[in-house]
C-alpha positions as a Python dict, from the first residue, in 0.01 Angstrom:
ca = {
    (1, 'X'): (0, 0, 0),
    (2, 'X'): (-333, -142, 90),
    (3, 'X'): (-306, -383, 410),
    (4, 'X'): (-504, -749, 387),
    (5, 'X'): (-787, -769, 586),
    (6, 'X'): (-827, -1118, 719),
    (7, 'X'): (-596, -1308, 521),
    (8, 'X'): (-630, -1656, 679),
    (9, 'X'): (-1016, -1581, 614),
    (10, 'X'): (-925, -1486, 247),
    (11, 'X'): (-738, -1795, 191),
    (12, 'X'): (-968, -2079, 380),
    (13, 'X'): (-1271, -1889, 144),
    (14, 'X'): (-1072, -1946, -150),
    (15, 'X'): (-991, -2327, -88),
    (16, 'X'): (-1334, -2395, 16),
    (17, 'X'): (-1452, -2244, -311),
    (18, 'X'): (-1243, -2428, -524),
    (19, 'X'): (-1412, -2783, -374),
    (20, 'X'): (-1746, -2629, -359),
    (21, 'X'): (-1702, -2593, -730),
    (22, 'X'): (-1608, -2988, -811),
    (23, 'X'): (-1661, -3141, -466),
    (24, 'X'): (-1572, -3481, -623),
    (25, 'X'): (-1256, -3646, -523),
    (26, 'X'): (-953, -3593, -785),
    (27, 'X'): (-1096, -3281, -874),
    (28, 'X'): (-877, -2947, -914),
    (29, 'X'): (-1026, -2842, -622),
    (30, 'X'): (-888, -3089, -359),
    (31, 'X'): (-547, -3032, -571),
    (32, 'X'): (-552, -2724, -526),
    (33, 'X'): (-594, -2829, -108),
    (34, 'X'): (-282, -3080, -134),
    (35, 'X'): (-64, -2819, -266),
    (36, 'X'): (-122, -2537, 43),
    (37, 'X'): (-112, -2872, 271),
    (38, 'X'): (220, -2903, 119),
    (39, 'X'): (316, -2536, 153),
    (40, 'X'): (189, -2555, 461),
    (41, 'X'): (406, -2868, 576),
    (42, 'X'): (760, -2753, 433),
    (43, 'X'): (702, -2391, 421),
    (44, 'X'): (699, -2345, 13),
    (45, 'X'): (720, -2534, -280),
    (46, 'X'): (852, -2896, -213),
    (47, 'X'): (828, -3068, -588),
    (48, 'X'): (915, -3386, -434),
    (49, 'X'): (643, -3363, -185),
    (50, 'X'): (378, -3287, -457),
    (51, 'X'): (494, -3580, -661),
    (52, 'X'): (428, -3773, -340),
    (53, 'X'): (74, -3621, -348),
    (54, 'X'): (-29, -3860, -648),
    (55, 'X'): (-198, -3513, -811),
    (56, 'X'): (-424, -3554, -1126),
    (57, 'X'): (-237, -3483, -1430),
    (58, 'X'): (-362, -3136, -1481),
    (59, 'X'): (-466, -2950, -1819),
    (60, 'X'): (-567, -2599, -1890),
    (61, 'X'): (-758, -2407, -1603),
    (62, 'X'): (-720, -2758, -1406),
    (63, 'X'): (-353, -2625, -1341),
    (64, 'X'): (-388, -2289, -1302),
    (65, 'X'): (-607, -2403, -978),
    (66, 'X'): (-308, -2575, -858),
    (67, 'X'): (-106, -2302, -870),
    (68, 'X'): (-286, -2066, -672),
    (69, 'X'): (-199, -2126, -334),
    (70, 'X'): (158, -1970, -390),
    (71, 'X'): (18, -1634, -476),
    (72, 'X'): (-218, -1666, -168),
    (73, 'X'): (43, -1717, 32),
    (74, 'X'): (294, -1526, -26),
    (75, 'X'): (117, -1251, -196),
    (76, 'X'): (371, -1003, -88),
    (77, 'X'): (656, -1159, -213),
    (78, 'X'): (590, -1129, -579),
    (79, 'X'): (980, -1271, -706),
    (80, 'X'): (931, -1577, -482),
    (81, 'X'): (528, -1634, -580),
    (82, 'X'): (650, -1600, -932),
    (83, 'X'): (952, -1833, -861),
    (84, 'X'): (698, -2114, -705),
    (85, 'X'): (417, -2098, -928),
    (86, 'X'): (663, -2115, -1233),
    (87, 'X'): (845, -2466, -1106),
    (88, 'X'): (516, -2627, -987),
    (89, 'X'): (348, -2524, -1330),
    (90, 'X'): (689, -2663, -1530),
    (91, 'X'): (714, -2997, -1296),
    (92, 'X'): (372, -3114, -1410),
    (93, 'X'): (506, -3093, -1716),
    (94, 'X'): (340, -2734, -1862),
    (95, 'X'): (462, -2590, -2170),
    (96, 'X'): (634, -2247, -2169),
    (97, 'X'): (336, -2075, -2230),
    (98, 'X'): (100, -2235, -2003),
    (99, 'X'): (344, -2193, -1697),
    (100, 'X'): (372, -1824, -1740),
    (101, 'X'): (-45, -1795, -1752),
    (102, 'X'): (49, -2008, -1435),
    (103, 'X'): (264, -1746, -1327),
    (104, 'X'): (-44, -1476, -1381),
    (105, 'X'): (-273, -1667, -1229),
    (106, 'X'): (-90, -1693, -933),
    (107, 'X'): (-6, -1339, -920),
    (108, 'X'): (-402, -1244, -973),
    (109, 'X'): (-471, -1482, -668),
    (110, 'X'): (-226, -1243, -456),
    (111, 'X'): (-326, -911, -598),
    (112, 'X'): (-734, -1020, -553),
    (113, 'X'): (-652, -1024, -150),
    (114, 'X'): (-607, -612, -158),
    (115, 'X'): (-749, -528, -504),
    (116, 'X'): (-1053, -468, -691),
    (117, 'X'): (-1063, -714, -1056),
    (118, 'X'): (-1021, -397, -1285),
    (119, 'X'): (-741, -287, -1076),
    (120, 'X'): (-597, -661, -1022),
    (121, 'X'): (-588, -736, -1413),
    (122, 'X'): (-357, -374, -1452),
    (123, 'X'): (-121, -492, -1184),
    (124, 'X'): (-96, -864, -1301),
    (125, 'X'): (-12, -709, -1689),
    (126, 'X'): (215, -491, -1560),
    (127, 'X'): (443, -752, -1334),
    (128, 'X'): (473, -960, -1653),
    (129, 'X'): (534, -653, -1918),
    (130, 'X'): (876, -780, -2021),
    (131, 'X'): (815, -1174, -2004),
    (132, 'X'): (486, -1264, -2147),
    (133, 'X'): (394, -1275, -2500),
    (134, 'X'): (129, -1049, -2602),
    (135, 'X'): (-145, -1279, -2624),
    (136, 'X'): (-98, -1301, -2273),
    (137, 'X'): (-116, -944, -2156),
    (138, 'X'): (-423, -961, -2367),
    (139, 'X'): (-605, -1158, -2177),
    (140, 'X'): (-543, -971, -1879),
    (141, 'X'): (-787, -760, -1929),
    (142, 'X'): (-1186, -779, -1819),
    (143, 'X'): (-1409, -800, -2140),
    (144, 'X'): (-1711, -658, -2190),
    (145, 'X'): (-2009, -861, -1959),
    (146, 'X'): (-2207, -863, -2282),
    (147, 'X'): (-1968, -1103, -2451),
    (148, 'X'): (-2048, -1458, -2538),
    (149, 'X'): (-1906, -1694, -2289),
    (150, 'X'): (-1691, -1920, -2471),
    (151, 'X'): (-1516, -2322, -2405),
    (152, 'X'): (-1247, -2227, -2166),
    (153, 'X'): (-1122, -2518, -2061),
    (154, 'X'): (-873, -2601, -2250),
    (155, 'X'): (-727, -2233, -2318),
    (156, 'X'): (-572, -2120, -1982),
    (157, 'X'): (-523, -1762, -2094),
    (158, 'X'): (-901, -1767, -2155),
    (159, 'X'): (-1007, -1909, -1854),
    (160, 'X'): (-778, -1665, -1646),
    (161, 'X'): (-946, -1386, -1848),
    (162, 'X'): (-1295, -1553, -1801),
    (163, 'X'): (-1298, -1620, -1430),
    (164, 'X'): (-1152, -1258, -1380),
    (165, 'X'): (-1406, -1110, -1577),
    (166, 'X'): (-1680, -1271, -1394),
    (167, 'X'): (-1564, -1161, -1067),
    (168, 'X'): (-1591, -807, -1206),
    (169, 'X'): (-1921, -854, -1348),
    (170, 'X'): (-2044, -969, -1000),
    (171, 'X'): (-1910, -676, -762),
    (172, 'X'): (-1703, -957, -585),
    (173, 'X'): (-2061, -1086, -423),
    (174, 'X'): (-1938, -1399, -386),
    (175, 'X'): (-1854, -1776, -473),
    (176, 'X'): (-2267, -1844, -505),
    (177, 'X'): (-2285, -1519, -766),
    (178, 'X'): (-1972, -1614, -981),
    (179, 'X'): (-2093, -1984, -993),
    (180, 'X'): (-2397, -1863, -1104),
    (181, 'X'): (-2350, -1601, -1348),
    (182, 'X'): (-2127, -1871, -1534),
    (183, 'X'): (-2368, -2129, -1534),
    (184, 'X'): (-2274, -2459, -1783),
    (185, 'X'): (-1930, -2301, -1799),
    (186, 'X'): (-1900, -2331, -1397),
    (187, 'X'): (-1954, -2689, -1402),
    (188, 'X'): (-1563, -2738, -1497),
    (189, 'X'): (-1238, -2637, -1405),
    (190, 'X'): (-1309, -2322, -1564),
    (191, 'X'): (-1583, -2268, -1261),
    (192, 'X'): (-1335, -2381, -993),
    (193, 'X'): (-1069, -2126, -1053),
    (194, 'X'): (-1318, -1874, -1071),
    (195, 'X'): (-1496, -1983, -722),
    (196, 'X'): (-1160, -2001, -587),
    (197, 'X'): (-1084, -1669, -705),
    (198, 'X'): (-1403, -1535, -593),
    (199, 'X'): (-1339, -1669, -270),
    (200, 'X'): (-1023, -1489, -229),
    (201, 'X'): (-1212, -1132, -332),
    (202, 'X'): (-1500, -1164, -139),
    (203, 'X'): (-1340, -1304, 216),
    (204, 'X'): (-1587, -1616, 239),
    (205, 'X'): (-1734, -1864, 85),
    (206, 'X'): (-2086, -1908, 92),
    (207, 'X'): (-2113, -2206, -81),
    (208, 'X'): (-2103, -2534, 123),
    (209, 'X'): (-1852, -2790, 138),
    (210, 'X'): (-1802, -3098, 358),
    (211, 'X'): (-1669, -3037, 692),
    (212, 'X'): (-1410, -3251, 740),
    (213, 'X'): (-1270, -3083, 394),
    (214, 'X'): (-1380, -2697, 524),
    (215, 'X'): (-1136, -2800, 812),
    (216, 'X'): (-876, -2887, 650),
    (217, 'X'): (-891, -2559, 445),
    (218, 'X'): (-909, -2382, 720),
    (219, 'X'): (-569, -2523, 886),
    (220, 'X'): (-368, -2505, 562),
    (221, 'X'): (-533, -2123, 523),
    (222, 'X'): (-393, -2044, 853),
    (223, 'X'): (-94, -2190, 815),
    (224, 'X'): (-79, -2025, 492),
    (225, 'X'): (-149, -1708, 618),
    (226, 'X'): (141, -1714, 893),
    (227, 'X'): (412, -1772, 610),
    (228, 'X'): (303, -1490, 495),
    (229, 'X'): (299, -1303, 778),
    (230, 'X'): (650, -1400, 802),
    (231, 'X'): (772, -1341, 480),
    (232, 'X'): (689, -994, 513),
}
């Protein structure tokens, strides 16, 4: 089973993507920071702690943002990422359908720390075989770069398959190449999960953010990173 290289590293890069994305305050991007500060703090999912957080009330790709700091956490321990990502998703009030594209989401976050997209999108389909509907483990798939992009935002199995896609597209170069290759479509949510999950891939971000924020992402990463270490 392939090791991960730098994991801290790998997490920090995909928090400071995320606010490079949407640097403005109340974005998904800075909740996407409160919730591994939380993780960080009680050492996994604390519901009551998030509520405490005052969080945006997230849509769409907006929440499958938020959910991605349990699979980079934790990516090891796929029953207990699955387990987290599934109560945050349902506590902010997600339907069935868009917790369990939670659920992938967070499980392509993990899987993105040791695998290539092609080979992330086969793994993520085949954890969730015998609990997604099938318009889900469509979407887990990387279309063809020729496509059309389409409005993501408010389809998270789209946006999933989208920002996935793109990272594929790109060779993994990078939170700068994914941003770019989307171009109007970055400019949302849609863009922040995919700079996130860029930064995961690629192991840095080489976008810029604020440093007071790029230090706080780099203490919850660490943090982050030891839980996992310990979980193992």
């Amino acid at each position: 089973m392939p090791e991960i290289s730098d994991h801290g590293g790998r997490i920090a890069a995909a928090l400071r993507g995320a606010i490079a994305a949407h640097p403005r305050d109340g974005g998904a991007g800075h909740d996407m920071l409160a919730v591994a500060e939380s993780i960080a703090v009680h050492g996994g999912l604390d519901v009551g702690d998030l509520r405490q957080r005052q969080l945006a009330d997230a849509l769409g790709a907006a929440l499958l943002v938020r959910v991605l700091p349990f699979g980079l956490a934790t990516p090891l321990d796929r029953p207990r990422l699955r387990r987290d990502a599934y109560r945050c998703a349902a506590a902010a009030g997600a339907d069935e359908g868009t917790t369990l594209v939670c659920v992938a989401a967070a499980l392509v976050a993990a899987d993105l720390l040791r695998f290539d997209p092609a080979m992330t999108a086969i793994r993520v389909r085949q954890s969730l075989l015998e609990d997604a509907p099938m318009a889900l483990l469509n979407r887990l798939t990387i279309v063809d770069p020729e496509i059309e992009v389409i409005e993501a935002e408010s389809d998270p199995g789209a946006a999933l398959q989208l920002a996935l896609s793109e990272l594929e597209w790109t060779g993994c170069a990078g939170v700068a190449s994914a941003l770019a290759r989307l171009g109007e479509a970055g400019r949302g949510d849609v863009g922040t999960l995919t700079a996130a999950l860029a930064g995961a891939a690629a192991g840095q971000c080489d976008v810029p953010v604020e440093d007071y924020l790029g230090e706080r992402a780099d203490r919850a990463a660490q943090a982050l990173a030891t839980l996992g270490a310990a979980a193992l």
